[in-house]
Coordinates of N, CA, C and O in Angstrom, one line a residue:
Q1 N 0.9 -1.2 0.0 CA 0.0 0.0 0.0 C 0.9 1.2 0.0 O 1.8 1.3 0.8
V2 N 0.6 2.2 -0.9 CA 1.4 3.4 -1.0 C 0.7 4.5 -0.3 O -0.5 4.7 -0.4
Q3 N 1.4 5.3 0.5 CA 0.9 6.5 1.2 C 1.8 7.7 0.9 O 3.0 7.6 0.8
L4 N 1.1 8.8 0.7 CA 1.7 10.1 0.6 C 1.3 10.9 1.8 O 0.1 11.1 2.0
V5 N 2.2 11.4 2.5 CA 1.8 12.2 3.7 C 2.5 13.6 3.7 O 3.7 13.7 3.6
E6 N 1.6 14.6 3.7 CA 2.1 16.0 3.7 C 2.3 16.5 5.1 O 1.6 16.1 6.0
S7 N 3.2 17.4 5.3 CA 3.4 18.1 6.6 C 4.0 19.5 6.3 O 4.4 19.8 5.2
G8 N 3.9 20.3 7.3 CA 4.5 21.6 7.3 C 3.6 22.8 7.1 O 4.0 23.9 7.1
G9 N 2.3 22.5 7.0 CA 1.3 23.6 6.9 C 1.1 24.3 8.2 O 1.6 23.9 9.2
G10 N 0.4 25.4 8.1 CA 0.2 26.2 9.3 C -0.3 27.6 9.0 O -0.7 27.9 7.9
L11 N -0.3 28.4 10.1 CA -0.7 29.8 9.9 C 0.5 30.7 9.9 O 1.4 30.5 10.7
V12 N 0.5 31.6 8.9 CA 1.7 32.5 8.7 C 1.1 33.8 8.3 O 0.1 33.9 7.6
Q13 N 1.9 34.9 8.7 CA 1.5 36.2 8.2 C 1.9 36.4 6.8 O 2.9 35.8 6.3
A14 N 1.2 37.3 6.1 CA 1.6 37.7 4.7 C 3.1 38.2 4.7 O 3.5 38.9 5.6
G15 N 3.8 37.7 3.7 CA 5.2 38.0 3.6 C 6.1 36.9 4.2 O 7.3 36.9 4.0
G16 N 5.5 36.0 5.0 CA 6.2 35.0 5.6 C 6.5 33.8 4.7 O 6.2 33.8 3.5
S17 N 7.1 32.8 5.4 CA 7.5 31.6 4.6 C 7.1 30.3 5.3 O 6.9 30.3 6.5
L18 N 6.9 29.3 4.5 CA 6.6 27.9 5.0 C 7.3 26.9 4.1 O 7.5 27.2 2.9
R19 N 7.6 25.8 4.7 CA 8.2 24.7 3.8 C 7.3 23.5 4.0 O 7.2 22.9 5.2
L20 N 6.7 23.0 3.0 CA 5.9 21.8 3.0 C 6.8 20.6 2.6 O 7.7 20.7 1.8
S21 N 6.4 19.5 3.2 CA 7.1 18.2 2.8 C 6.0 17.2 2.4 O 4.9 17.2 2.9
C22 N 6.4 16.3 1.6 CA 5.5 15.1 1.2 C 6.4 13.9 1.1 O 7.3 13.8 0.3
A23 N 6.1 12.9 2.0 CA 6.9 11.7 2.1 C 6.1 10.5 1.6 O 4.9 10.4 2.0
A24 N 6.7 9.8 0.7 CA 6.0 8.6 0.1 C 6.5 7.4 0.9 O 7.7 7.2 1.2
S25 N 5.6 6.5 1.3 CA 6.0 5.3 2.0 C 5.1 4.1 1.5 O 4.1 4.3 0.8
G26 N 5.6 2.9 1.9 CA 4.9 1.7 1.4 C 5.7 0.9 0.4 O 6.9 1.1 0.3
S27 N 5.1 0.0 -0.2 CA 5.7 -0.9 -1.2 C 5.5 -0.4 -2.6 O 4.4 -0.5 -3.1
F28 N 6.6 0.1 -3.2 CA 6.5 0.6 -4.6 C 7.8 0.4 -5.3 O 8.8 0.2 -4.6
L29 N 7.8 0.4 -6.6 CA 9.0 0.2 -7.4 C 9.7 1.5 -7.6 O 10.9 1.6 -7.4
S30 N 9.0 2.5 -8.1 CA 9.6 3.8 -8.4 C 8.6 4.9 -8.4 O 7.4 4.7 -8.6
I31 N 9.1 6.2 -8.2 CA 8.3 7.4 -8.3 C 8.8 8.2 -9.5 O 10.0 8.5 -9.7
S32 N 7.8 8.5 -10.3 CA 8.1 9.4 -11.5 C 7.9 10.8 -11.2 O 8.4 11.4 -10.2
D33 N 7.0 11.5 -11.9 CA 6.7 12.9 -11.7 C 6.0 13.1 -10.3 O 5.2 12.2 -9.9
M34 N 6.3 14.2 -9.7 CA 5.6 14.6 -8.4 C 5.1 16.0 -8.6 O 5.6 16.8 -9.4
G35 N 4.1 16.4 -7.8 CA 3.6 17.7 -7.8 C 2.9 18.2 -6.6 O 2.4 17.3 -5.8
W36 N 2.7 19.5 -6.5 CA 1.9 20.1 -5.5 C 0.7 20.7 -6.1 O 0.8 21.4 -7.2
Y37 N -0.5 20.5 -5.6 CA -1.7 21.1 -6.0 C -2.3 21.8 -4.8 O -2.0 21.5 -3.6
R38 N -3.2 22.8 -5.0 CA -3.9 23.4 -3.9 C -5.4 23.6 -4.2 O -5.7 23.8 -5.4
Q39 N -6.1 23.7 -3.2 CA -7.6 24.0 -3.3 C -8.0 24.9 -2.2 O -8.0 24.6 -1.0
A40 N -8.4 26.1 -2.7 CA -9.0 27.1 -1.8 C -10.4 26.9 -1.6 O -11.1 26.2 -2.4
P41 N -11.0 27.4 -0.5 CA -12.4 27.2 -0.2 C -13.3 27.7 -1.4 O -13.1 28.8 -1.9
G42 N -14.2 26.8 -1.8 CA -15.1 27.2 -2.9 C -14.4 27.2 -4.3 O -15.1 27.6 -5.3
E43 N -13.2 26.8 -4.4 CA -12.5 26.8 -5.7 C -12.1 25.4 -6.1 O -12.2 24.4 -5.3
Q44 N -11.8 25.2 -7.4 CA -11.3 24.0 -7.9 C -9.8 23.8 -7.5 O -9.1 24.7 -7.3
R45 N -9.4 22.5 -7.5 CA -8.0 22.2 -7.2 C -7.2 22.7 -8.4 O -7.6 22.5 -9.5
E46 N -6.1 23.3 -8.1 CA -5.2 23.8 -9.2 C -3.8 23.4 -9.0 O -3.3 23.1 -7.8
L47 N -3.1 23.3 -10.1 CA -1.6 23.0 -10.1 C -0.8 24.1 -9.5 O -1.0 25.3 -9.8
V48 N 0.1 23.8 -8.6 CA 1.1 24.8 -8.0 C 2.4 24.6 -8.7 O 3.0 25.5 -9.2
A49 N 2.9 23.4 -8.6 CA 4.3 23.1 -9.2 C 4.4 21.6 -9.4 O 3.8 20.8 -8.7
T50 N 5.3 21.2 -10.4 CA 5.6 19.8 -10.6 C 7.1 19.7 -10.8 O 7.8 20.6 -11.1
I51 N 7.6 18.5 -10.5 CA 9.0 18.2 -10.7 C 9.1 16.7 -11.2 O 8.4 15.8 -10.7
T52 N 10.0 16.5 -12.2 CA 10.2 15.2 -12.7 C 11.2 14.5 -11.9 O 11.9 15.1 -11.0
S53 N 11.4 13.2 -12.1 CA 12.4 12.4 -11.4 C 13.8 13.0 -11.6 O 14.7 12.8 -10.8
G54 N 14.0 13.6 -12.8 CA 15.3 14.2 -13.1 C 15.5 15.6 -12.6 O 16.6 16.2 -12.7
G55 N 14.5 16.2 -12.0 CA 14.6 17.5 -11.4 C 14.1 18.7 -12.2 O 14.2 19.8 -11.8
S56 N 13.5 18.4 -13.4 CA 12.9 19.5 -14.2 C 11.6 20.0 -13.5 O 10.8 19.2 -13.0
T57 N 11.5 21.3 -13.5 CA 10.3 21.9 -12.7 C 9.4 22.7 -13.6 O 9.8 23.2 -14.6
N58 N 8.2 22.9 -13.1 CA 7.2 23.7 -13.7 C 6.4 24.4 -12.7 O 6.1 23.7 -11.6
Y59 N 6.0 25.6 -12.9 CA 5.3 26.4 -11.8 C 4.1 27.1 -12.4 O 4.1 27.5 -13.6
A60 N 3.1 27.2 -11.6 CA 1.9 28.1 -12.0 C 2.4 29.5 -12.0 O 3.3 29.9 -11.2
D61 N 1.9 30.3 -12.9 CA 2.3 31.7 -13.0 C 2.2 32.5 -11.6 O 3.0 33.3 -11.3
S62 N 1.2 32.1 -10.9 CA 0.9 32.8 -9.6 C 1.9 32.6 -8.6 O 2.0 33.4 -7.6
V63 N 2.8 31.6 -8.7 CA 3.8 31.3 -7.6 C 5.2 31.4 -8.1 O 6.1 31.3 -7.3
K64 N 5.4 31.7 -9.4 CA 6.7 31.8 -10.0 C 7.5 32.9 -9.3 O 7.0 34.0 -9.0
G65 N 8.7 32.6 -8.9 CA 9.6 33.5 -8.2 C 9.4 33.5 -6.7 O 10.2 34.1 -6.0
R66 N 8.4 32.9 -6.2 CA 8.1 32.8 -4.8 C 8.2 31.4 -4.2 O 8.6 31.3 -3.1
F67 N 7.8 30.4 -5.0 CA 7.8 29.1 -4.5 C 8.9 28.3 -5.2 O 9.2 28.5 -6.4
T68 N 9.5 27.3 -4.5 CA 10.5 26.4 -5.1 C 10.2 25.0 -4.8 O 10.0 24.6 -3.6
I69 N 10.0 24.2 -5.8 CA 9.8 22.7 -5.6 C 11.1 22.0 -5.7 O 11.9 22.3 -6.5
S70 N 11.2 21.0 -4.9 CA 12.4 20.1 -4.9 C 12.1 18.7 -4.4 O 11.0 18.5 -3.9
R71 N 13.0 17.8 -4.6 CA 12.8 16.5 -4.1 C 14.1 15.8 -3.8 O 15.2 16.2 -4.3
D72 N 14.0 14.9 -2.9 CA 15.1 14.0 -2.5 C 14.8 12.6 -2.8 O 14.0 12.0 -2.1
N73 N 15.3 12.1 -3.9 CA 14.8 10.8 -4.4 C 15.3 9.7 -3.5 O 14.6 8.7 -3.3
A74 N 16.4 9.9 -2.8 CA 16.9 8.9 -1.8 C 15.9 8.7 -0.6 O 15.8 7.7 0.0
K75 N 15.2 9.8 -0.3 CA 14.3 9.8 0.8 C 12.9 9.7 0.4 O 12.0 9.7 1.2
N76 N 12.6 9.6 -0.9 CA 11.2 9.6 -1.5 C 10.4 10.7 -0.9 O 9.2 10.5 -0.5
T77 N 11.0 11.9 -0.9 CA 10.3 13.0 -0.3 C 10.4 14.2 -1.3 O 11.4 14.4 -1.9
M78 N 9.4 15.0 -1.3 CA 9.3 16.2 -2.1 C 9.0 17.4 -1.2 O 8.4 17.2 -0.1
Y79 N 9.5 18.6 -1.6 CA 9.4 19.7 -0.8 C 8.8 20.9 -1.6 O 8.9 20.9 -2.8
L80 N 8.2 21.8 -0.8 CA 7.7 23.1 -1.5 C 8.1 24.2 -0.5 O 7.5 24.3 0.5
Q81 N 9.1 25.0 -0.9 CA 9.5 26.2 -0.2 C 8.7 27.3 -0.6 O 8.7 27.7 -1.8
M82 N 7.9 27.9 0.3 CA 7.0 29.0 -0.1 C 7.4 30.3 0.6 O 7.4 30.3 1.9
N83 N 7.8 31.3 -0.2 CA 8.3 32.5 0.4 C 7.3 33.6 -0.1 O 6.5 33.5 -1.0
S84 N 7.4 34.8 0.6 CA 6.6 35.9 0.2 C 5.1 35.5 0.1 O 4.5 35.9 -0.9
L85 N 4.6 34.8 1.1 CA 3.3 34.3 1.0 C 2.3 35.4 1.0 O 2.5 36.5 1.7
K86 N 1.2 35.2 0.3 CA 0.1 36.2 0.2 C -1.2 35.5 0.7 O -1.4 34.3 0.7
P87 N -2.2 36.3 1.2 CA -3.4 35.8 1.6 C -4.1 34.9 0.6 O -4.7 33.9 0.9
E88 N -3.9 35.2 -0.7 CA -4.5 34.3 -1.7 C -3.8 33.0 -1.9 O -4.3 32.1 -2.7
D89 N -2.7 32.7 -1.2 CA -2.1 31.4 -1.2 C -2.8 30.5 -0.2 O -2.5 29.3 -0.1
T90 N -3.7 31.0 0.6 CA -4.4 30.2 1.6 C -5.2 29.1 0.9 O -6.0 29.4 -0.1
A91 N -4.9 27.9 1.3 CA -5.6 26.7 0.6 C -5.1 25.4 1.3 O -4.2 25.5 2.2
V92 N -5.8 24.3 1.0 CA -5.2 23.0 1.4 C -4.3 22.6 0.2 O -4.7 22.6 -0.9
Y93 N -3.1 22.2 0.6 CA -2.1 21.8 -0.4 C -2.0 20.3 -0.4 O -1.8 19.7 0.7
Y94 N -2.0 19.8 -1.6 CA -2.0 18.3 -1.8 C -0.8 17.9 -2.5 O -0.3 18.6 -3.5
C95 N -0.3 16.8 -2.1 CA 0.9 16.2 -2.8 C 0.3 15.1 -3.8 O -0.6 14.4 -3.5
N96 N 0.9 15.1 -5.0 CA 0.6 14.1 -6.0 C 1.8 13.4 -6.5 O 2.9 14.1 -6.7
A97 N 1.8 12.1 -6.8 CA 2.9 11.4 -7.4 C 2.5 10.3 -8.3 O 1.5 9.6 -8.0
L98 N 3.3 10.1 -9.3 CA 3.1 9.0 -10.2 C 4.0 7.9 -9.7 O 5.2 8.0 -9.7
I99 N 3.4 6.8 -9.3 CA 4.1 5.7 -8.6 C 3.8 4.4 -9.3 O 2.6 4.1 -9.6
S100 N 4.8 3.6 -9.5 CA 4.6 2.2 -9.9 C 4.8 1.2 -8.8 O 5.7 1.4 -8.0
I101 N 3.9 0.2 -8.8 CA 4.0 -0.9 -7.8 C 4.2 -2.2 -8.5 O 4.1 -2.3 -9.8
L102 N 4.5 -3.2 -7.8 CA 4.9 -4.5 -8.4 C 3.8 -5.0 -9.3 O 4.0 -5.6 -10.4
T103 N 2.5 -4.8 -8.9 CA 1.4 -5.4 -9.6 C 0.6 -4.5 -10.5 O -0.4 -4.8 -11.1
A104 N 1.2 -3.3 -10.7 CA 0.4 -2.3 -11.6 C 1.4 -1.3 -12.1 O 2.5 -1.0 -11.6
P105 N 1.1 -0.7 -13.3 CA 1.9 0.3 -13.9 C 1.7 1.6 -13.1 O 1.0 1.7 -12.1
Y106 N 2.4 2.7 -13.6 CA 2.3 4.0 -12.9 C 0.9 4.5 -12.8 O 0.1 4.4 -13.8
R107 N 0.6 5.0 -11.7 CA -0.7 5.7 -11.5 C -0.5 6.8 -10.5 O 0.4 6.8 -9.8
H108 N -1.5 7.7 -10.5 CA -1.4 8.9 -9.6 C -1.9 8.5 -8.2 O -2.9 7.8 -8.0
Y109 N -1.1 9.0 -7.2 CA -1.5 8.9 -5.8 C -1.6 10.3 -5.2 O -0.9 11.2 -5.6
W110 N -2.5 10.4 -4.3 CA -2.7 11.7 -3.6 C -2.5 11.6 -2.1 O -2.9 10.6 -1.5
G111 N -2.0 12.7 -1.5 CA -2.0 12.8 -0.1 C -3.3 13.3 0.4 O -4.2 13.7 -0.4
K112 N -3.5 13.5 1.7 CA -4.7 14.0 2.3 C -4.7 15.5 2.4 O -5.8 16.1 2.7
G113 N -3.6 16.1 2.2 CA -3.5 17.5 2.2 C -3.1 18.1 3.6 O -3.2 17.5 4.6
T114 N -2.5 19.3 3.4 CA -2.1 20.1 4.6 C -2.6 21.5 4.4 O -2.4 22.1 3.3
L115 N -3.1 22.1 5.5 CA -3.7 23.5 5.4 C -2.7 24.5 5.6 O -2.0 24.5 6.5
V116 N -2.7 25.5 4.6 CA -1.8 26.7 4.7 C -2.8 27.9 4.8 O -3.6 28.1 3.9
T117 N -2.6 28.7 5.9 CA -3.4 29.9 6.1 C -2.5 31.1 6.2 O -1.6 31.1 7.0
V118 N -2.7 32.0 5.3 CA -1.9 33.2 5.3 C -2.8 34.4 5.7 O -3.8 34.7 5.0
S119 N -2.4 35.0 6.8 CA -3.2 36.1 7.3 C -2.7 37.5 6.8 O -1.5 37.6 6.6
S120 N -3.6 38.4 6.6 CA -3.1 39.7 6.1 C -2.8 40.7 7.2 O -3.0 40.4 8.3

């Protein structure tokens, strides 16, 4: 069974920083692309940033220059460094990963999310 567990969310003032982590655990063969998504109240889930197994990254325009996605393949962990946070960054942040297991090809897995609240 594969699990993705996010951590690092919390309450921060505008202009502050937070670092989110997403750790993959369980029985799997390999992790391909990983990404962070977020969902604000009353809104649809949206892409924040993605990273390939080789380290290539992609960001939503709204977070470019403020957020940095990274991963440690040896630890099966992905990070999101969030700087210069704005109230509009308030959302539940979800981890997503393409993971292959012994009995199935690559498929998407989701974490349960971590809440980030940015006060003005």
